[in-house]
Tab-separated table of C-alpha atoms in Angstrom:
chain	number	residue	atom	x	y	z
H	1	MET	CA	2.131	-24.909	8.166
H	2	PHE	CA	0.632	-22.625	5.486
H	3	SER	CA	-2.841	-22.721	4.498
H	4	LYS	CA	-3.330	-22.159	0.908
H	5	ALA	CA	-6.098	-19.238	0.535
H	6	LYS	CA	-8.479	-21.104	-2.251
H	7	GLN	CA	-9.533	-23.184	1.407
H	8	TYR	CA	-11.073	-20.418	2.776
H	9	ILE	CA	-13.682	-18.986	-0.200
H	10	PRO	CA	-16.276	-20.945	1.423
H	11	LEU	CA	-17.673	-17.458	3.712
H	12	VAL	CA	-17.134	-19.219	7.405
H	13	VAL	CA	-18.553	-16.402	10.464
H	14	VAL	CA	-17.047	-16.737	14.038
H	15	ASP	CA	-19.084	-15.849	16.768
H	16	THR	CA	-16.909	-15.096	19.239
H	17	GLY	CA	-19.401	-13.627	21.393
H	18	ALA	CA	-17.575	-10.017	20.464
H	19	GLY	CA	-18.744	-10.293	17.631
H	20	PHE	CA	-17.449	-11.630	13.866
H	21	VAL	CA	-14.586	-12.724	13.410
H	22	ASP	CA	-14.412	-12.450	8.849
H	23	THR	CA	-12.334	-16.031	8.261
H	24	SER	CA	-13.129	-15.927	4.178
H	25	VAL	CA	-10.599	-15.387	1.304
H	26	TYR	CA	-12.744	-12.399	-0.622
H	27	GLY	CA	-13.061	-11.249	-4.160
H	28	PRO	CA	-15.579	-8.866	-5.886
H	29	GLU	CA	-17.787	-11.708	-6.554
H	30	GLN	CA	-17.917	-12.268	-2.428
H	31	LEU	CA	-18.755	-8.569	-2.029
H	32	SER	CA	-22.007	-8.832	-1.714
H	33	GLN	CA	-22.124	-12.635	0.884
H	34	ALA	CA	-19.311	-10.208	3.381
H	35	PRO	CA	-21.467	-9.809	6.687
H	36	GLY	CA	-21.342	-6.841	8.800
H	37	ARG	CA	-17.520	-6.176	7.982
H	38	GLY	CA	-16.166	-4.825	11.677
H	39	GLY	CA	-17.473	-6.420	13.929
H	40	ARG	CA	-18.590	-4.817	17.361
H	41	TYR	CA	-18.225	-1.068	15.345
H	42	ARG	CA	-18.481	0.065	11.977
H	43	VAL	CA	-18.713	3.419	10.926
H	44	CYS	CA	-19.867	2.843	7.956
H	45	THR	CA	-19.754	4.474	4.326
H	46	TRP	CA	-17.462	1.760	2.157
H	47	THR	CA	-15.324	2.974	0.356
H	48	SER	CA	-9.934	0.386	-0.023
H	49	LEU	CA	-6.097	-0.955	1.501
H	50	ALA	CA	-2.502	-0.332	2.725
H	51	LEU	CA	-2.300	-1.866	6.092
H	52	ILE	CA	0.458	0.213	8.767
H	53	LEU	CA	1.836	-1.905	11.668
H	54	PHE	CA	3.215	-1.306	15.147
H	55	VAL	CA	4.602	-3.561	17.595
H	56	GLY	CA	6.021	-2.656	20.753
H	57	LEU	CA	7.835	-5.061	23.456
H	58	LEU	CA	8.844	-3.979	26.939
H	59	GLY	CA	11.839	-5.061	29.262
H	60	HIS	CA	14.522	-7.042	27.319
H	61	GLU	CA	18.580	-6.966	27.362
H	62	TYR	CA	19.985	-5.187	24.315
H	63	ARG	CA	21.282	-8.933	22.080
H	64	SER	CA	21.460	-10.278	18.732
H	65	SER	CA	18.431	-12.536	19.056
H	66	ARG	CA	16.253	-12.125	16.580
H	67	CYS	CA	12.339	-10.269	16.564
H	68	SER	CA	11.004	-13.452	15.826
H	69	SER	CA	10.923	-17.074	14.384
H	70	GLN	CA	12.449	-16.435	9.965
H	71	SER	CA	9.701	-15.563	8.545
H	72	ARG	CA	7.762	-17.716	5.725
H	73	SER	CA	7.504	-15.988	2.381
H	74	ASP	CA	8.389	-19.729	0.706
H	75	VAL	CA	4.504	-20.539	0.960
H	76	PRO	CA	3.186	-18.263	-1.177
H	77	THR	CA	-0.384	-18.919	-2.087
H	78	ALA	CA	-1.022	-15.727	-4.703
H	79	PRO	CA	0.039	-17.343	-8.166
H	80	SER	CA	2.809	-16.520	-11.228
H	81	LEU	CA	1.300	-14.286	-13.211
H	82	GLY	CA	4.553	-15.657	-15.954
H	83	LEU	CA	6.079	-12.095	-16.469
H	84	PRO	CA	9.603	-11.291	-16.203
H	85	GLN	CA	9.868	-10.032	-12.189
H	86	LYS	CA	11.849	-6.694	-13.639
H	87	LEU	CA	8.021	-6.084	-16.049
H	88	GLN	CA	5.811	-6.689	-13.610
H	89	GLN	CA	8.566	-3.666	-11.229
H	90	ALA	CA	8.007	-1.341	-14.072
H	91	TRP	CA	4.442	-0.991	-13.434
H	92	ALA	CA	5.113	1.889	-9.983
H	93	ALA	CA	2.070	1.720	-8.161
H	94	TYR	CA	0.538	-1.151	-10.270
H	95	SER	CA	3.167	-3.430	-9.933
H	96	PRO	CA	2.522	-6.916	-7.198
H	97	TYR	CA	3.911	-6.550	-3.805
H	98	PHE	CA	7.658	-7.610	-3.533
H	99	PRO	CA	9.695	-6.367	-0.544
H	100	ALA	CA	12.306	-3.831	-1.111
H	101	GLU	CA	15.014	-5.576	0.200
H	102	GLU	CA	15.851	-8.507	2.326
H	103	TYR	CA	14.070	-8.363	5.830
H	104	LYS	CA	16.253	-7.462	8.758
H	105	ALA	CA	15.420	-8.714	12.031
H	106	PRO	CA	15.866	-5.979	15.159
H	107	PRO	CA	17.956	-6.588	17.768
H	108	ASN	CA	15.286	-7.590	19.594
H	109	GLN	CA	11.490	-8.219	20.678
H	110	CYS	CA	9.474	-5.219	19.686
H	111	ASP	CA	5.818	-3.520	19.190
H	112	ILE	CA	4.070	-3.698	15.796
H	113	VAL	CA	2.296	-0.357	13.809
H	114	GLN	CA	2.170	-1.699	9.891
H	115	ILE	CA	-0.053	0.298	7.133
H	116	GLN	CA	-1.091	-1.277	4.051
H	117	ARG	CA	-2.191	-0.831	0.977
H	118	HIS	CA	-4.922	-2.818	-0.682
H	119	GLY	CA	-3.943	-6.071	-2.428
H	120	ALA	CA	-4.239	-6.233	-7.185
H	121	ARG	CA	-7.382	-4.451	-8.125
H	122	TYR	CA	-9.547	-3.471	-10.906
H	123	PRO	CA	-8.886	0.009	-12.510
H	124	THR	CA	-10.567	2.542	-11.208
H	125	ASP	CA	-13.991	4.178	-12.747
H	126	ASN	CA	-11.912	6.639	-14.518
H	127	ALA	CA	-8.784	5.134	-15.341
H	128	SER	CA	-11.259	1.423	-16.847
H	129	ALA	CA	-13.361	4.130	-18.524
H	130	ASP	CA	-9.628	6.822	-20.078
H	131	ILE	CA	-8.804	2.880	-21.084
H	132	LYS	CA	-11.817	2.300	-22.963
H	133	LYS	CA	-11.627	5.683	-25.286
H	134	THR	CA	-7.960	4.032	-25.938
H	135	LEU	CA	-9.469	0.632	-27.043
H	136	LYS	CA	-12.460	2.106	-29.544
H	137	LYS	CA	-9.702	4.096	-30.959
H	138	LEU	CA	-8.134	0.874	-32.112
H	139	LYS	CA	-10.763	-0.561	-32.848
H	140	LYS	CA	-11.258	2.102	-35.351
H	141	ALA	CA	-7.633	0.907	-37.097
H	142	THR	CA	-8.264	0.130	-40.617
H	143	ALA	CA	-5.327	-2.602	-40.685
H	144	TYR	CA	-3.505	-4.788	-37.391
H	145	LYS	CA	0.289	-5.014	-39.048
H	146	ASP	CA	2.104	-6.160	-36.388
H	147	LYS	CA	2.392	-9.525	-34.141
H	148	SER	CA	2.118	-7.368	-31.120
H	149	VAL	CA	-1.665	-6.250	-32.243
H	150	LYS	CA	-2.874	-8.950	-33.795
H	151	PHE	CA	-4.627	-10.220	-30.542
H	152	LEU	CA	-7.098	-6.405	-31.195
H	153	HIS	CA	-8.909	-7.844	-33.401
H	154	LYS	CA	-11.024	-9.349	-31.694
H	155	TYR	CA	-9.764	-8.264	-27.984
H	156	LYS	CA	-12.807	-7.504	-25.143
H	157	TRP	CA	-12.685	-5.315	-22.836
H	158	GLY	CA	-13.701	-6.906	-20.085
H	159	LEU	CA	-12.645	-6.370	-16.132
H	160	GLY	CA	-14.876	-4.791	-13.454
H	161	GLU	CA	-13.692	-1.383	-11.219
H	162	ASN	CA	-12.721	-0.671	-7.875
H	163	ASP	CA	-13.443	-3.721	-6.934
H	164	LEU	CA	-10.287	-6.525	-5.557
H	165	VAL	CA	-8.890	-8.981	-7.875
H	166	PRO	CA	-8.358	-13.190	-6.279
H	167	PHE	CA	-4.850	-12.384	-7.209
H	168	GLY	CA	-5.637	-9.239	-5.020
H	169	ALA	CA	-6.781	-11.042	-2.021
H	170	ALA	CA	-3.601	-13.699	-2.911
H	171	GLN	CA	-1.298	-10.921	-2.005
H	172	SER	CA	-3.388	-9.541	1.169
H	173	PHE	CA	-3.675	-13.348	2.936
H	174	ASP	CA	-0.096	-14.322	2.285
H	175	ALA	CA	0.569	-10.596	3.807
H	176	GLY	CA	-1.350	-12.111	6.921
H	177	GLN	CA	0.434	-15.560	7.317
H	178	LEU	CA	3.540	-13.724	6.879
H	179	HIS	CA	3.040	-11.236	9.557
H	180	TYR	CA	2.545	-13.411	12.220
H	181	THR	CA	4.850	-15.574	11.229
H	182	ARG	CA	7.887	-13.241	11.747
H	183	TYR	CA	5.190	-11.286	14.261
H	184	LYS	CA	4.172	-13.991	16.665
H	185	HIS	CA	6.122	-13.978	19.961
H	186	LEU	CA	3.628	-10.622	20.467
H	187	ILE	CA	0.261	-12.865	20.125
H	188	ASP	CA	-1.563	-14.486	23.284
H	189	GLU	CA	-5.210	-14.734	23.316
H	190	ASP	CA	-5.268	-10.947	25.659
H	191	ASN	CA	-3.080	-8.938	22.514
H	192	LEU	CA	-4.676	-9.940	19.031
H	193	PRO	CA	-4.045	-7.483	16.207
H	194	PHE	CA	-5.725	-4.257	16.656
H	195	LEU	CA	-7.263	-3.998	12.691
H	196	ARG	CA	-8.654	-0.392	10.712
H	197	ALA	CA	-9.790	-0.329	7.264
H	198	SER	CA	-10.521	2.896	5.492
H	199	GLY	CA	-13.901	2.404	4.176
H	200	ALA	CA	-13.321	1.712	0.365
H	201	ASP	CA	-14.689	-1.987	-0.442
H	202	ARG	CA	-11.197	-2.732	-1.478
H	203	VAL	CA	-9.838	-1.892	1.090
H	204	VAL	CA	-12.379	-4.043	3.389
H	205	MET	CA	-11.593	-6.885	1.308
H	206	SER	CA	-8.210	-6.321	2.257
H	207	ALA	CA	-7.933	-6.090	5.877
H	208	LEU	CA	-10.207	-8.859	6.319
H	209	ASN	CA	-8.441	-11.166	3.585
H	210	TRP	CA	-5.250	-10.399	5.616
H	211	THR	CA	-7.219	-11.534	8.547
H	212	ALA	CA	-7.676	-15.427	7.239
H	213	GLY	CA	-4.143	-15.192	6.733
H	214	PHE	CA	-2.967	-14.312	10.144
H	215	THR	CA	-5.642	-17.262	11.251
H	216	ALA	CA	-4.834	-19.893	8.910
H	217	ALA	CA	-1.135	-19.307	9.065
H	218	SER	CA	-1.804	-19.393	13.304
H	219	ASN	CA	-3.399	-22.892	12.525
H	220	HIS	CA	-7.038	-20.540	13.706
H	221	VAL	CA	-5.373	-20.201	16.477
H	222	TYR	CA	-5.442	-16.466	17.076
H	223	SER	CA	-8.744	-14.580	14.787
H	224	PRO	CA	-8.189	-10.887	14.895
H	225	LEU	CA	-10.619	-8.813	14.349
H	226	LEU	CA	-11.309	-6.139	11.976
H	227	SER	CA	-13.287	-3.741	14.344
H	228	VAL	CA	-12.772	-0.120	13.070
H	229	ILE	CA	-13.657	0.487	9.140
H	230	LEU	CA	-13.405	4.562	8.740
H	231	SER	CA	-15.710	6.171	6.738
H	232	GLU	CA	-14.471	8.521	3.476
H	233	THR	CA	-17.092	10.622	3.544
H	234	SER	CA	-15.551	12.136	7.502
H	235	ASN	CA	-13.021	12.244	9.249
H	236	ASP	CA	-10.813	9.692	7.692
H	237	THR	CA	-6.638	8.756	8.367
H	238	LEU	CA	-6.658	6.146	6.323
H	239	ASP	CA	-7.329	8.691	3.685
H	240	ASN	CA	-6.020	11.590	1.583
H	241	ALA	CA	-9.988	13.319	0.428
H	242	MET	CA	-10.186	15.920	2.554
H	243	CYS	CA	-7.663	18.197	1.935
H	244	PRO	CA	-9.743	20.062	-1.578
H	245	ALA	CA	-6.852	22.668	-2.463
H	246	CYS	CA	-4.773	19.839	-3.305
H	247	GLU	CA	-5.590	19.147	-6.723
H	248	ARG	CA	-2.734	16.976	-9.527
H	249	SER	CA	-1.058	18.415	-11.092
H	250	ALA	CA	-0.380	17.165	-14.703
H	251	VAL	CA	1.871	19.762	-16.311
H	252	GLU	CA	4.540	17.331	-14.798
H	253	SER	CA	3.881	14.388	-16.297
H	254	ASP	CA	3.137	15.485	-19.269
H	255	GLU	CA	6.257	16.985	-20.128
H	256	TRP	CA	8.394	13.515	-19.740
H	257	ARG	CA	5.006	11.992	-21.862
H	258	SER	CA	5.910	14.851	-24.741
H	259	THR	CA	9.859	12.787	-23.930
H	260	PHE	CA	9.388	9.116	-24.219
H	261	THR	CA	6.119	9.029	-26.791
H	262	PRO	CA	6.569	9.624	-29.593
H	263	SER	CA	8.618	7.041	-30.357
H	264	ILE	CA	6.245	5.275	-29.411
H	265	LEU	CA	3.616	6.833	-31.290
H	266	HIS	CA	5.479	6.400	-34.327
H	267	ARG	CA	6.172	2.644	-33.792
H	268	LEU	CA	1.999	2.291	-33.678
H	269	LYS	CA	1.319	4.428	-35.687
H	270	LYS	CA	1.921	2.350	-38.367
H	271	ALA	CA	1.303	-1.100	-36.292
H	272	VAL	CA	-2.213	-0.087	-36.428
H	273	PRO	CA	-2.722	3.019	-39.702
H	274	GLY	CA	-5.658	4.871	-38.389
H	275	ALA	CA	-6.710	4.742	-34.787
H	276	LYS	CA	-5.279	8.450	-33.703
H	277	LEU	CA	-3.181	7.064	-30.959
H	278	LYS	CA	-1.958	10.632	-28.353
H	279	ALA	CA	0.269	9.660	-25.492
H	280	GLY	CA	-2.232	9.856	-23.420
H	281	ASP	CA	-3.254	6.649	-24.867
H	282	ILE	CA	0.395	4.661	-24.695
H	283	THR	CA	0.538	5.487	-20.725
H	284	ASN	CA	-3.534	4.239	-20.887
H	285	LEU	CA	-2.597	0.989	-22.461
H	286	MET	CA	0.944	1.074	-20.388
H	287	SER	CA	-1.647	0.102	-17.866
H	288	ALA	CA	-4.072	-2.230	-19.199
H	289	CYS	CA	-1.439	-4.694	-19.651
H	290	ALA	CA	-1.075	-4.376	-15.460
H	291	PHE	CA	-4.396	-4.599	-15.139
H	292	ASP	CA	-5.160	-7.647	-16.994
H	293	THR	CA	-2.844	-9.187	-16.091
H	294	VAL	CA	-3.160	-9.816	-12.336
H	295	ALA	CA	-7.084	-9.520	-13.339
H	296	HIS	CA	-6.696	-12.878	-15.263
H	297	GLU	CA	-3.457	-14.232	-13.659
H	298	LYS	CA	-1.618	-14.770	-17.241
H	299	ALA	CA	0.518	-13.037	-18.334
H	300	SER	CA	-1.912	-10.056	-20.797
H	301	PRO	CA	-1.365	-9.385	-24.521
H	302	PHE	CA	-1.431	-5.296	-24.442
H	303	CYS	CA	2.478	-6.268	-22.316
H	304	SER	CA	3.976	-7.624	-25.470
H	305	MET	CA	3.419	-3.995	-27.188
H	306	PHE	CA	6.318	-3.159	-24.841
H	307	THR	CA	9.883	-2.614	-24.393
H	308	LEU	CA	11.235	-3.201	-20.415
H	309	GLU	CA	12.380	0.035	-21.354
H	310	GLU	CA	9.468	1.531	-22.289
H	311	PHE	CA	7.751	0.467	-19.545
H	312	ARG	CA	10.362	2.034	-17.080
H	313	SER	CA	9.754	4.999	-18.693
H	314	TYR	CA	6.015	4.734	-18.345
H	315	GLU	CA	6.474	4.057	-13.995
H	316	TYR	CA	8.828	6.984	-14.409
H	317	ASP	CA	5.492	9.107	-15.774
H	318	GLU	CA	3.477	7.842	-12.212
H	319	ASP	CA	6.322	8.571	-10.221
H	320	ILE	CA	5.993	12.070	-11.305
H	321	LYS	CA	1.860	12.428	-10.907
H	322	LYS	CA	2.776	10.529	-7.240
H	323	TYR	CA	4.932	13.450	-5.979
H	324	TYR	CA	3.343	16.394	-7.107
H	325	TYR	CA	-0.426	14.853	-5.453
H	326	THR	CA	0.496	13.780	-2.022
H	327	GLY	CA	4.690	13.253	-2.168
H	328	TYR	CA	6.666	16.684	-1.114
H	329	GLY	CA	5.366	18.399	-5.352
H	330	ASN	CA	2.632	19.373	-3.825
H	331	ALA	CA	1.744	21.578	-1.176
H	332	PHE	CA	-1.264	19.706	0.323
H	333	GLY	CA	0.338	16.544	-0.438
H	334	ARG	CA	1.909	15.917	3.426
H	335	VAL	CA	-0.276	17.423	5.515
H	336	GLN	CA	-2.749	14.485	4.204
H	337	GLY	CA	-0.810	12.416	6.430
H	338	VAL	CA	-0.284	14.879	8.955
H	339	GLY	CA	-3.874	12.662	11.577
H	340	TYR	CA	-2.211	9.795	10.922
H	341	VAL	CA	0.785	9.890	11.774
H	342	ASN	CA	-0.312	11.525	15.688
H	343	GLU	CA	-2.239	8.547	15.736
H	344	LEU	CA	1.567	6.607	15.324
H	345	LEU	CA	3.118	9.122	17.927
H	346	ALA	CA	0.552	8.248	20.316
H	347	ARG	CA	0.195	4.102	19.997
H	348	LEU	CA	4.129	4.705	20.094
H	349	THR	CA	3.549	7.223	23.195
H	350	GLY	CA	0.774	5.572	24.594
H	351	MET	CA	-0.520	9.335	25.162
H	352	PRO	CA	-4.033	10.466	24.200
H	353	VAL	CA	-4.000	11.233	20.428
H	354	GLU	CA	-3.252	15.748	20.107
H	355	ASP	CA	-4.115	16.266	16.377
H	356	HIS	CA	-7.335	18.209	14.365
H	357	THR	CA	-6.816	17.739	11.458
H	358	GLN	CA	-8.188	14.905	10.171
H	359	THR	CA	-8.694	12.528	13.081
H	360	ASN	CA	-12.350	11.106	14.084
H	361	SER	CA	-11.326	12.168	18.131
H	362	THR	CA	-15.103	10.456	19.049
H	363	LEU	CA	-13.003	7.289	18.051
H	364	ASP	CA	-9.520	8.757	18.429
H	365	SER	CA	-10.475	9.128	21.965
H	366	SER	CA	-12.183	5.760	23.373
H	367	PRO	CA	-10.317	3.015	23.978
H	368	ASP	CA	-12.764	0.853	22.845
H	369	THR	CA	-11.946	2.261	19.006
H	370	PHE	CA	-8.488	3.384	19.662
H	371	PRO	CA	-6.629	1.381	22.368
H	372	LEU	CA	-3.004	2.331	23.174
H	373	ASN	CA	-2.441	-1.109	25.235
H	374	ARG	CA	-2.512	-2.971	22.261
H	375	THR	CA	1.780	-4.726	21.033
H	376	PHE	CA	0.437	-4.988	16.796
H	377	TYR	CA	-1.869	-2.801	15.780
H	378	ALA	CA	-2.731	-3.220	11.370
H	379	ASP	CA	-4.528	-0.095	9.292
H	380	PHE	CA	-5.751	-0.898	5.740
H	381	SER	CA	-5.381	2.688	3.294
H	382	HIS	CA	-4.869	3.700	0.076
H	383	ASP	CA	-1.360	4.237	-2.650
H	384	ASN	CA	-1.662	7.468	-1.768
H	385	THR	CA	-2.752	7.548	1.108
H	386	MET	CA	0.933	5.519	2.334
H	387	ILE	CA	2.846	8.472	0.492
H	388	ALA	CA	0.628	10.987	1.982
H	389	ILE	CA	3.007	9.632	5.330
H	390	TYR	CA	5.970	9.181	4.098
H	391	GLY	CA	5.957	12.608	3.286
H	392	ALA	CA	4.554	13.524	6.752
H	393	LEU	CA	7.295	12.375	8.614
H	394	GLY	CA	10.094	13.178	6.675
H	395	LEU	CA	10.454	9.841	4.666
H	396	PHE	CA	11.869	9.983	1.099
H	397	PRO	CA	12.321	13.503	1.169
H	398	GLN	CA	14.042	14.875	-2.791
H	399	SER	CA	17.102	17.100	-2.423
H	400	GLU	CA	14.879	18.256	-6.482
H	401	ALA	CA	11.880	17.688	-8.399
H	402	PRO	CA	12.278	14.784	-10.374
H	403	SER	CA	13.395	16.315	-13.735
H	404	VAL	CA	11.077	16.299	-16.460
H	405	SER	CA	13.969	15.332	-19.363
H	406	LYS	CA	15.856	12.578	-18.260
H	407	PRO	CA	14.403	10.414	-14.541
H	408	ASP	CA	17.724	9.436	-12.424
H	409	PRO	CA	18.474	5.830	-12.556
H	410	HIS	CA	19.682	6.728	-8.290
H	411	ARG	CA	16.292	8.363	-7.893
H	412	THR	CA	14.580	7.231	-4.265
H	413	TRP	CA	11.428	8.146	-5.148
H	414	ILE	CA	10.179	5.189	-7.485
H	415	MET	CA	6.564	4.390	-6.728
H	416	SER	CA	7.474	0.562	-7.494
H	417	ARG	CA	9.140	0.578	-4.225
H	418	LEU	CA	7.220	3.008	-1.883
H	419	VAL	CA	3.504	1.965	-2.599
H	420	PRO	CA	3.177	-1.503	-5.111
H	421	PHE	CA	-0.148	-3.016	-4.668
H	422	SER	CA	-0.037	-4.706	-1.019
H	423	SER	CA	2.703	-2.436	0.243
H	424	ARG	CA	2.943	-2.435	3.706
H	425	MET	CA	5.048	0.452	5.659
H	426	ILE	CA	5.684	-1.661	9.236
H	427	THR	CA	6.883	0.333	12.470
H	428	GLU	CA	8.742	-0.912	15.192
H	429	LYS	CA	8.798	-0.022	19.006
H	430	LEU	CA	11.835	-1.726	20.986
H	431	GLN	CA	12.937	-1.492	24.461
H	432	CYS	CA	16.967	-2.578	24.876
H	433	ARG	CA	19.336	-2.155	28.077
H	434	PHE	CA	22.555	-1.312	28.087
H	435	VAL	CA	24.924	-1.083	31.197
H	436	GLY	CA	22.006	-1.329	33.341
H	437	GLU	CA	20.399	1.408	31.139
H	438	THR	CA	16.618	0.878	29.667
H	439	LYS	CA	16.198	3.201	26.006
H	440	GLU	CA	13.020	2.942	24.123
H	441	PHE	CA	13.437	3.124	19.977
H	442	VAL	CA	11.778	2.876	17.503
H	443	ARG	CA	12.758	1.274	13.042
H	444	ILE	CA	10.155	1.911	11.219
H	445	LEU	CA	10.571	-0.191	7.277
H	446	VAL	CA	8.703	0.056	4.177
H	447	ASN	CA	8.122	-3.600	2.118
H	448	ASP	CA	10.775	-4.913	4.551
H	449	ALA	CA	13.925	-1.787	4.476
H	450	VAL	CA	15.017	-0.891	7.242
H	451	GLN	CA	14.221	3.465	6.921
H	452	PRO	CA	17.501	5.617	7.897
H	453	LEU	CA	15.864	8.263	10.412
H	454	GLU	CA	19.061	10.822	9.292
H	455	PHE	CA	16.278	13.071	11.269
H	456	CYS	CA	16.046	11.771	14.480
H	457	GLY	CA	19.331	9.928	14.378
H	458	ALA	CA	19.135	6.644	13.657
H	459	GLY	CA	22.614	4.771	12.861
H	460	ALA	CA	22.577	2.431	9.912
H	461	ASP	CA	20.739	-0.266	12.134
H	462	GLY	CA	17.644	2.541	11.345
H	463	LEU	CA	16.968	2.619	14.997
H	464	CYS	CA	16.123	5.980	16.346
H	465	GLU	CA	15.741	6.460	20.235
H	466	LEU	CA	11.733	7.081	20.968
H	467	ASP	CA	12.334	10.407	22.461
H	468	ALA	CA	14.175	11.876	19.396
H	469	PHE	CA	11.696	9.986	18.002
H	470	VAL	CA	8.860	12.537	18.784
H	471	ALA	CA	10.816	15.474	18.735
H	472	SER	CA	11.761	14.997	15.264
H	473	GLN	CA	7.217	14.847	13.889
H	474	THR	CA	7.455	18.790	13.994
H	475	TYR	CA	5.267	19.106	10.814
H	476	ALA	CA	3.290	16.360	12.383
H	477	ARG	CA	2.774	17.748	16.257
H	478	SER	CA	2.372	20.947	14.602
H	479	GLY	CA	-0.860	19.949	12.754
H	480	GLY	CA	0.991	20.696	9.502
H	481	ALA	CA	2.793	23.950	10.207
H	482	GLY	CA	-0.406	25.817	9.146
H	483	ASP	CA	-0.843	23.790	6.253
H	484	TRP	CA	-4.151	21.939	6.684
H	485	GLU	CA	-5.660	25.406	7.659
H	486	LYS	CA	-5.745	26.408	3.834
H	487	CYS	CA	-7.044	22.821	2.774
H	488	ASN	CA	-10.480	25.102	2.195
H	489	ASP	CA	-9.236	28.149	1.353
């Protein structure tokens, strides 16, 4: 039976003899109370959440048994936000988590490696500053002529910056419950999940909430530790800040904005005369809808200023920005996922990490901080880092760049499906026996959608032989084919 997140808000620290396991649910108001954050190993500087999960199993006959008992996604602790899901799914990377597809259990039991993004948060300091500038313009309006904008007369922006919000804490708690239920057959006292987090506070707090949900789902039998927190000012495979040559490009998204914002600007200039709005103000207000909604856990008045189709245009704007930042459109985008992919290969093969990019060789060479004998690993990171990892792996390949004039309705590069708040990529390692011959396989799911892995010969079931998968990762195994060396040019 699942426990509600609100039952774990009070701080509880359990001395396990090997460090501390935190069974609290943290939001920004609990941040200052947080204990040593990570148990025995603290690689410090605090900076947010993506989850990478790995699962593995040995020696089972190939059969149609499920990887675990049916997952219990019907008991969420994250509240409803009071808006249609179609609208929430048009917020791109600010969309609350939703499964991209229904989870399909593999034909066998498995080992798990998982990477997960942090839960919903306040806007970053830069995004917050942009929203405030737009609101300042709106305060200069001479009138508020449409009912959708009348709230602006008395509205005051009171959101924080960067930190996890309670809704995001609940999302992470729910993920921990779900993953225990789905993969509990892999867990015993000697095989608890091994957790790492990038150092941002929202990432660390998401990891702790995930462990709280996992602990609650096990009826407090199993309490995994957050064992390693990686500094975001040094080598960190869970953050994308080590390639100075990787710069954001605003050109392409500016072109798309010049296409979809004029009609909105025309309407709003009539509704708020004197505000002097520009194209960037439109996207600022649309992002305010998402942030204000998840912060207050109810429909934000900003949302009523725009139609569903206009929000879908906003999402496409975000799709384009990600494509040209850490996605395939930036020459230095996917190289920032190479270090993590090489760590993934090490866990899949049980061999030491071979990497000379952003891995921390000291940590990765120690069985205490990078064990290779676990059945379940979970890493917590950021959306931009996960996009880089997808690219380094070869997931979501794009035959051409996104159009700056018209979205392709059949496109696969959609941020609400790739990296919503609390998004997750799960790698399952399976061992199956065919007529006396045992083979190992890999399967990858992104937000529960099985990835085709055509690059290593997978069939419709997404199963790729382990050796073929490892062989396919030439970009990561070569250290980025020379791209990493250019990062500091």
